[in-house]
PDB file of C-alpha atoms in Angstrom:
ATOM      1  CA  UNK A1458       0.000   0.000   0.000  1.00 47.00           C
ATOM      2  CA  UNK A1459       1.203   3.399  -0.863  1.00 49.00           C
ATOM      3  CA  UNK A1460       1.862   5.702   2.017  1.00 52.00           C
ATOM      4  CA  UNK A1461      -0.685   8.483   2.151  1.00 53.00           C
ATOM      5  CA  UNK A1462       0.554  12.023   2.351  1.00 52.00           C
ATOM      6  CA  UNK A1463      -0.307  13.529   5.766  1.00 50.00           C
ATOM      7  CA  UNK A1464      -3.206  15.935   5.449  1.00 51.00           C
ATOM      8  CA  UNK A1465      -2.055  19.515   5.608  1.00 50.00           C
ATOM      9  CA  UNK A1466      -3.413  21.325   8.640  1.00 47.00           C
ATOM     10  CA  UNK A1467      -4.942  24.734   7.971  1.00 49.00           C
ATOM     11  CA  UNK A1468      -3.008  27.675   9.338  1.00 53.00           C
ATOM     12  CA  UNK A1469      -4.314  29.062  12.619  1.00 44.00           C
ATOM     13  CA  UNK A1470      -5.003  32.400  11.001  1.00 46.00           C
ATOM     14  CA  UNK A1471      -7.273  30.712   8.442  1.00 55.00           C
ATOM     15  CA  UNK A1472      -9.289  28.646  10.920  1.00 51.00           C
ATOM     16  CA  UNK A1473     -12.895  29.715  11.376  1.00 53.00           C
ATOM     17  CA  UNK A1474     -15.159  29.347  14.396  1.00 48.00           C
ATOM     18  CA  UNK A1475     -18.851  30.130  13.942  1.00 51.00           C
ATOM     19  CA  UNK A1476     -18.079  31.887  10.699  1.00 55.00           C
ATOM     20  CA  UNK A1477     -15.344  34.105  12.162  1.00 51.00           C
ATOM     21  CA  UNK A1478     -11.633  33.645  11.955  1.00 53.00           C
ATOM     22  CA  UNK A1479      -9.743  32.625  15.107  1.00 43.00           C
ATOM     23  CA  UNK A1480      -7.754  35.831  14.801  1.00 48.00           C
ATOM     24  CA  UNK A1481     -10.975  37.874  15.006  1.00 45.00           C
ATOM     25  CA  UNK A1482     -12.101  35.957  18.100  1.00 41.00           C
ATOM     26  CA  UNK A1483      -8.719  36.468  19.806  1.00 41.00           C
ATOM     27  CA  UNK A1484      -8.724  40.200  19.093  1.00 42.00           C
ATOM     28  CA  UNK A1485     -12.319  40.501  20.308  1.00 44.00           C
ATOM     29  CA  UNK A1486     -11.646  38.557  23.503  1.00 46.00           C
ATOM     30  CA  UNK A1487      -8.553  40.642  24.211  1.00 43.00           C
ATOM     31  CA  UNK A1488     -10.558  43.844  23.788  1.00 40.00           C
ATOM     32  CA  UNK A1489     -13.200  42.618  26.240  1.00 44.00           C
ATOM     33  CA  UNK A1490     -10.542  41.670  28.819  1.00 42.00           C
ATOM     34  CA  UNK A1491      -8.905  45.086  28.497  1.00 40.00           C
ATOM     35  CA  UNK A1492     -12.257  46.872  28.757  1.00 44.00           C
ATOM     36  CA  UNK A1493     -13.283  44.925  31.861  1.00 47.00           C
ATOM     37  CA  UNK A1494      -9.852  45.502  33.389  1.00 46.00           C
ATOM     38  CA  UNK A1495     -10.124  49.228  32.736  1.00 47.00           C
ATOM     39  CA  UNK A1496     -13.626  49.324  34.192  1.00 47.00           C
ATOM     40  CA  UNK A1497     -12.312  48.019  37.505  1.00 49.00           C
ATOM     41  CA  UNK A1498      -9.260  50.252  37.603  1.00 49.00           C
ATOM     42  CA  UNK A1499      -6.946  47.483  36.434  1.00 45.00           C
ATOM     43  CA  UNK A1500      -5.310  49.628  33.783  1.00 43.00           C
ATOM     44  CA  UNK A1501      -4.070  52.353  36.069  1.00 47.00           C
ATOM     45  CA  UNK A1502      -1.448  54.314  34.233  1.00 44.00           C
ATOM     46  CA  UNK A1503       1.544  52.242  35.248  1.00 39.00           C
ATOM     47  CA  UNK A1504       4.074  54.517  33.614  1.00 38.00           C
ATOM     48  CA  UNK A1505       2.596  57.731  34.971  1.00 59.00           C
ATOM     49  CA  UNK A1506       3.286  58.839  38.511  1.00 87.00           C
ATOM     50  CA  UNK A1507       0.364  59.556  40.823  1.00 92.00           C
ATOM     51  CA  UNK A1508      -0.031  63.352  41.099  1.00 95.00           C
ATOM     52  CA  UNK A1509       1.225  64.701  44.437  1.00 96.00           C
ATOM     53  CA  UNK A1510      -1.402  65.632  47.011  1.00 97.00           C
ATOM     54  CA  UNK A1511      -0.998  68.404  49.571  1.00 97.00           C
ATOM     55  CA  UNK A1512      -3.442  70.129  51.904  1.00 97.00           C
ATOM     56  CA  UNK A1513      -5.222  72.977  50.140  1.00 97.00           C
ATOM     57  CA  UNK A1514      -4.443  71.722  46.623  1.00 95.00           C
ATOM     58  CA  UNK A1515      -7.382  71.050  44.289  1.00 97.00           C
ATOM     59  CA  UNK A1516      -7.466  67.589  42.697  1.00 97.00           C
ATOM     60  CA  UNK A1517      -9.403  66.543  39.602  1.00 98.00           C
ATOM     61  CA  UNK A1518     -10.860  63.122  40.424  1.00 98.00           C
ATOM     62  CA  UNK A1519     -13.094  62.955  37.352  1.00 97.00           C
ATOM     63  CA  UNK A1520     -16.557  62.734  38.877  1.00 97.00           C
ATOM     64  CA  UNK A1521     -15.422  64.968  41.740  1.00 98.00           C
ATOM     65  CA  UNK A1522     -13.234  67.991  42.331  1.00 98.00           C
ATOM     66  CA  UNK A1523     -11.698  67.643  45.783  1.00 98.00           C
ATOM     67  CA  UNK A1524      -9.444  69.683  48.040  1.00 98.00           C
ATOM     68  CA  UNK A1525      -8.171  68.173  51.293  1.00 98.00           C
ATOM     69  CA  UNK A1526      -8.354  70.884  53.946  1.00 98.00           C
ATOM     70  CA  UNK A1527      -6.919  68.943  56.884  1.00 98.00           C
ATOM     71  CA  UNK A1528      -6.666  65.628  58.718  1.00 98.00           C
ATOM     72  CA  UNK A1529      -7.650  65.649  62.392  1.00 98.00           C
ATOM     73  CA  UNK A1530      -7.954  63.261  65.323  1.00 98.00           C
ATOM     74  CA  UNK A1531     -10.806  63.735  67.811  1.00 97.00           C
ATOM     75  CA  UNK A1532     -12.159  61.889  70.852  1.00 96.00           C
ATOM     76  CA  UNK A1533     -15.642  61.603  69.326  1.00 95.00           C
ATOM     77  CA  UNK A1534     -18.122  63.269  67.001  1.00 95.00           C
ATOM     78  CA  UNK A1535     -21.266  62.670  69.037  1.00 91.00           C
ATOM     79  CA  UNK A1536     -24.010  61.931  68.253  1.00 93.00           C
ATOM     80  CA  UNK A1537     -22.851  60.907  64.762  1.00 95.00           C
ATOM     81  CA  UNK A1538     -19.676  58.882  65.358  1.00 97.00           C
ATOM     82  CA  UNK A1539     -18.054  57.315  68.397  1.00 96.00           C
ATOM     83  CA  UNK A1540     -14.814  55.323  68.683  1.00 96.00           C
ATOM     84  CA  UNK A1541     -14.294  52.009  70.431  1.00 93.00           C
ATOM     85  CA  UNK A1542     -13.490  52.311  74.175  1.00 94.00           C
ATOM     86  CA  UNK A1543     -10.087  53.922  74.592  1.00 94.00           C
ATOM     87  CA  UNK A1544      -9.813  54.712  70.888  1.00 96.00           C
ATOM     88  CA  UNK A1545     -10.268  57.882  68.871  1.00 97.00           C
ATOM     89  CA  UNK A1546     -11.533  59.045  65.495  1.00 98.00           C
ATOM     90  CA  UNK A1547      -9.492  60.308  62.557  1.00 98.00           C
ATOM     91  CA  UNK A1548     -11.105  62.360  59.811  1.00 98.00           C
ATOM     92  CA  UNK A1549     -10.148  63.743  56.429  1.00 98.00           C
ATOM     93  CA  UNK A1550     -11.927  67.065  56.018  1.00 98.00           C
ATOM     94  CA  UNK A1551     -12.211  68.011  52.356  1.00 98.00           C
ATOM     95  CA  UNK A1552     -14.073  70.325  50.008  1.00 98.00           C
ATOM     96  CA  UNK A1553     -15.928  68.090  47.533  1.00 98.00           C
ATOM     97  CA  UNK A1554     -17.799  69.136  44.395  1.00 98.00           C
ATOM     98  CA  UNK A1555     -19.691  66.838  42.004  1.00 97.00           C
ATOM     99  CA  UNK A1556     -18.668  67.629  38.418  1.00 96.00           C
ATOM    100  CA  UNK A1557     -21.412  65.462  36.882  1.00 94.00           C
ATOM    101  CA  UNK A1558     -24.946  66.742  36.210  1.00 92.00           C
ATOM    102  CA  UNK A1559     -26.431  64.294  38.734  1.00 92.00           C
ATOM    103  CA  UNK A1560     -26.140  64.612  42.501  1.00 95.00           C
ATOM    104  CA  UNK A1561     -24.582  61.697  44.344  1.00 96.00           C
ATOM    105  CA  UNK A1562     -23.070  60.550  47.629  1.00 96.00           C
ATOM    106  CA  UNK A1563     -19.277  60.574  47.809  1.00 96.00           C
ATOM    107  CA  UNK A1564     -18.249  56.955  47.161  1.00 96.00           C
ATOM    108  CA  UNK A1565     -16.715  54.968  50.015  1.00 95.00           C
ATOM    109  CA  UNK A1566     -13.406  54.605  48.132  1.00 97.00           C
ATOM    110  CA  UNK A1567     -12.909  58.312  47.319  1.00 98.00           C
ATOM    111  CA  UNK A1568     -10.298  58.648  50.087  1.00 98.00           C
ATOM    112  CA  UNK A1569      -7.981  56.137  51.713  1.00 98.00           C
ATOM    113  CA  UNK A1570      -5.629  56.398  54.697  1.00 98.00           C
ATOM    114  CA  UNK A1571      -2.393  54.552  53.973  1.00 97.00           C
ATOM    115  CA  UNK A1572      -0.038  53.119  56.584  1.00 95.00           C
ATOM    116  CA  UNK A1573      -2.074  54.121  59.654  1.00 96.00           C
ATOM    117  CA  UNK A1574      -1.747  51.629  62.554  1.00 94.00           C
ATOM    118  CA  UNK A1575      -5.071  49.914  63.206  1.00 95.00           C
ATOM    119  CA  UNK A1576      -6.608  50.922  59.857  1.00 97.00           C
ATOM    120  CA  UNK A1577      -6.228  48.722  56.765  1.00 97.00           C
ATOM    121  CA  UNK A1578      -5.039  50.533  53.638  1.00 97.00           C
ATOM    122  CA  UNK A1579      -8.207  49.356  51.843  1.00 97.00           C
ATOM    123  CA  UNK A1580     -10.576  50.226  54.700  1.00 98.00           C
ATOM    124  CA  UNK A1581     -13.505  52.489  53.862  1.00 98.00           C
ATOM    125  CA  UNK A1582     -14.503  55.246  56.284  1.00 98.00           C
ATOM    126  CA  UNK A1583     -17.213  54.374  58.803  1.00 97.00           C
ATOM    127  CA  UNK A1584     -19.214  57.274  57.379  1.00 97.00           C
ATOM    128  CA  UNK A1585     -19.260  60.846  56.143  1.00 98.00           C
ATOM    129  CA  UNK A1586     -20.859  64.060  57.343  1.00 97.00           C
ATOM    130  CA  UNK A1587     -21.109  67.623  56.117  1.00 97.00           C
ATOM    131  CA  UNK A1588     -19.354  70.125  58.365  1.00 96.00           C
ATOM    132  CA  UNK A1589     -21.917  72.944  58.151  1.00 95.00           C
ATOM    133  CA  UNK A1590     -25.124  71.064  59.051  1.00 94.00           C
ATOM    134  CA  UNK A1591     -23.840  67.616  60.155  1.00 95.00           C
ATOM    135  CA  UNK A1592     -25.811  65.667  57.543  1.00 96.00           C
ATOM    136  CA  UNK A1593     -24.671  62.043  57.626  1.00 96.00           C
ATOM    137  CA  UNK A1594     -23.740  60.396  54.307  1.00 96.00           C
ATOM    138  CA  UNK A1595     -24.990  63.409  52.333  1.00 97.00           C
ATOM    139  CA  UNK A1596     -26.083  63.500  48.688  1.00 97.00           C
ATOM    140  CA  UNK A1597     -24.022  66.276  47.108  1.00 97.00           C
ATOM    141  CA  UNK A1598     -25.555  68.744  44.653  1.00 95.00           C
ATOM    142  CA  UNK A1599     -23.784  69.151  41.277  1.00 96.00           C
ATOM    143  CA  UNK A1600     -21.379  72.099  41.033  1.00 94.00           C
ATOM    144  CA  UNK A1601     -21.896  73.027  44.701  1.00 96.00           C
ATOM    145  CA  UNK A1602     -18.753  72.685  46.802  1.00 97.00           C
ATOM    146  CA  UNK A1603     -19.381  71.248  50.260  1.00 97.00           C
ATOM    147  CA  UNK A1604     -17.031  70.566  53.141  1.00 98.00           C
ATOM    148  CA  UNK A1605     -17.286  66.907  54.085  1.00 98.00           C
ATOM    149  CA  UNK A1606     -15.583  64.864  56.809  1.00 98.00           C
ATOM    150  CA  UNK A1607     -14.641  61.253  56.042  1.00 98.00           C
ATOM    151  CA  UNK A1608     -14.360  59.461  59.405  1.00 98.00           C
ATOM    152  CA  UNK A1609     -12.453  56.328  60.512  1.00 98.00           C
ATOM    153  CA  UNK A1610     -12.116  54.651  63.917  1.00 97.00           C
ATOM    154  CA  UNK A1611      -8.661  54.523  65.458  1.00 97.00           C
ATOM    155  CA  UNK A1612      -7.929  51.781  67.997  1.00 95.00           C
ATOM    156  CA  UNK A1613      -6.345  52.591  71.338  1.00 94.00           C
ATOM    157  CA  UNK A1614      -2.753  53.578  70.496  1.00 92.00           C
ATOM    158  CA  UNK A1615       0.159  54.625  72.640  1.00 89.00           C
ATOM    159  CA  UNK A1616       0.614  57.563  70.264  1.00 93.00           C
ATOM    160  CA  UNK A1617      -1.748  59.047  67.701  1.00 95.00           C
ATOM    161  CA  UNK A1618      -0.346  59.477  64.172  1.00 96.00           C
ATOM    162  CA  UNK A1619       1.226  62.865  63.522  1.00 97.00           C
ATOM    163  CA  UNK A1620       1.075  62.493  59.739  1.00 97.00           C
ATOM    164  CA  UNK A1621      -0.682  60.150  57.320  1.00 98.00           C
ATOM    165  CA  UNK A1622      -0.563  59.301  53.648  1.00 98.00           C
ATOM    166  CA  UNK A1623      -3.841  60.106  51.902  1.00 98.00           C
ATOM    167  CA  UNK A1624      -4.860  58.848  48.463  1.00 98.00           C
ATOM    168  CA  UNK A1625      -7.661  60.166  46.249  1.00 98.00           C
ATOM    169  CA  UNK A1626      -9.382  57.756  43.884  1.00 98.00           C
ATOM    170  CA  UNK A1627     -10.024  58.987  40.339  1.00 98.00           C
ATOM    171  CA  UNK A1628     -13.107  58.035  38.310  1.00 97.00           C
ATOM    172  CA  UNK A1629     -13.685  57.713  34.574  1.00 95.00           C
ATOM    173  CA  UNK A1630     -16.991  58.201  32.771  1.00 93.00           C
ATOM    174  CA  UNK A1631     -18.297  55.430  30.520  1.00 90.00           C
ATOM    175  CA  UNK A1632     -21.211  56.151  28.181  1.00 84.00           C
ATOM    176  CA  UNK A1633     -22.163  52.469  28.304  1.00 68.00           C
ATOM    177  CA  UNK A1634     -21.004  50.188  31.102  1.00 60.00           C
ATOM    178  CA  UNK A1635     -20.051  46.628  30.143  1.00 60.00           C
ATOM    179  CA  UNK A1636     -21.914  45.446  33.224  1.00 63.00           C
ATOM    180  CA  UNK A1637     -25.403  46.761  32.555  1.00 61.00           C
ATOM    181  CA  UNK A1638     -25.170  48.977  29.433  1.00 61.00           C
ATOM    182  CA  UNK A1639     -25.865  52.180  31.362  1.00 71.00           C
ATOM    183  CA  UNK A1640     -23.568  55.165  31.615  1.00 82.00           C
ATOM    184  CA  UNK A1641     -21.439  55.079  34.747  1.00 89.00           C
ATOM    185  CA  UNK A1642     -18.481  56.515  36.571  1.00 93.00           C
ATOM    186  CA  UNK A1643     -16.038  53.748  37.459  1.00 93.00           C
ATOM    187  CA  UNK A1644     -12.723  53.758  39.385  1.00 95.00           C
ATOM    188  CA  UNK A1645      -9.715  54.730  37.292  1.00 95.00           C
ATOM    189  CA  UNK A1646      -6.153  55.659  38.280  1.00 96.00           C
ATOM    190  CA  UNK A1647      -5.413  57.434  41.556  1.00 97.00           C
ATOM    191  CA  UNK A1648      -5.971  61.164  41.176  1.00 97.00           C
ATOM    192  CA  UNK A1649      -3.510  62.082  43.912  1.00 98.00           C
ATOM    193  CA  UNK A1650      -1.558  60.844  46.918  1.00 98.00           C
ATOM    194  CA  UNK A1651       0.604  62.517  49.510  1.00 97.00           C
ATOM    195  CA  UNK A1652       1.541  62.827  53.167  1.00 98.00           C
ATOM    196  CA  UNK A1653      -0.454  65.288  55.269  1.00 98.00           C
ATOM    197  CA  UNK A1654       0.158  66.365  58.866  1.00 98.00           C
ATOM    198  CA  UNK A1655      -2.477  65.400  61.430  1.00 98.00           C
ATOM    199  CA  UNK A1656      -3.912  67.951  63.846  1.00 97.00           C
ATOM    200  CA  UNK A1657      -4.543  66.477  67.300  1.00 97.00           C
ATOM    201  CA  UNK A1658      -7.907  67.718  68.589  1.00 96.00           C
ATOM    202  CA  UNK A1659      -8.245  65.018  71.255  1.00 94.00           C
ATOM    203  CA  UNK A1660      -6.727  67.173  73.995  1.00 87.00           C
TER     204      UNK A1660
END
């Protein structure tokens, strides 16, 4: 019997799945992965440095314009917030303005305290309040700047922090979210980060 020539395999680029070439499917899948990654902040600008943050400096966070006024420690903020026994509270006080045309609450990840003993770097504040009328977890009006305190609990420490690193989360607008096909603001790269001195108001 004569040896049969082995059947030539089609090149990968010429293969078709459901009427589309494999190359098209690969490109499409890669685009989806990149889009989903970007939607969850996965494509933070690796090459770009996070803009420096200082007290009194305005920061463009996309959906919000923010200016950190100060960071303070206090014994309590009754009746709104109370620490654990022997502990204290630490608050970022910032001017916050919604740049979108819809009012919204400041998201729980807008600010983070980094490297503070007793507080995880990813920990959200226990709550927020406006300074002028003490409205808890307020809905902010578009284009109206309001002073808001973002409050965390501090455990009982031998010494309160004298300075902390603060980060500001940036947000990017999507006309159509991959998750539900509605327009949304989703986390993007950090809009700013820097070390700010802490004022001790516990005494």
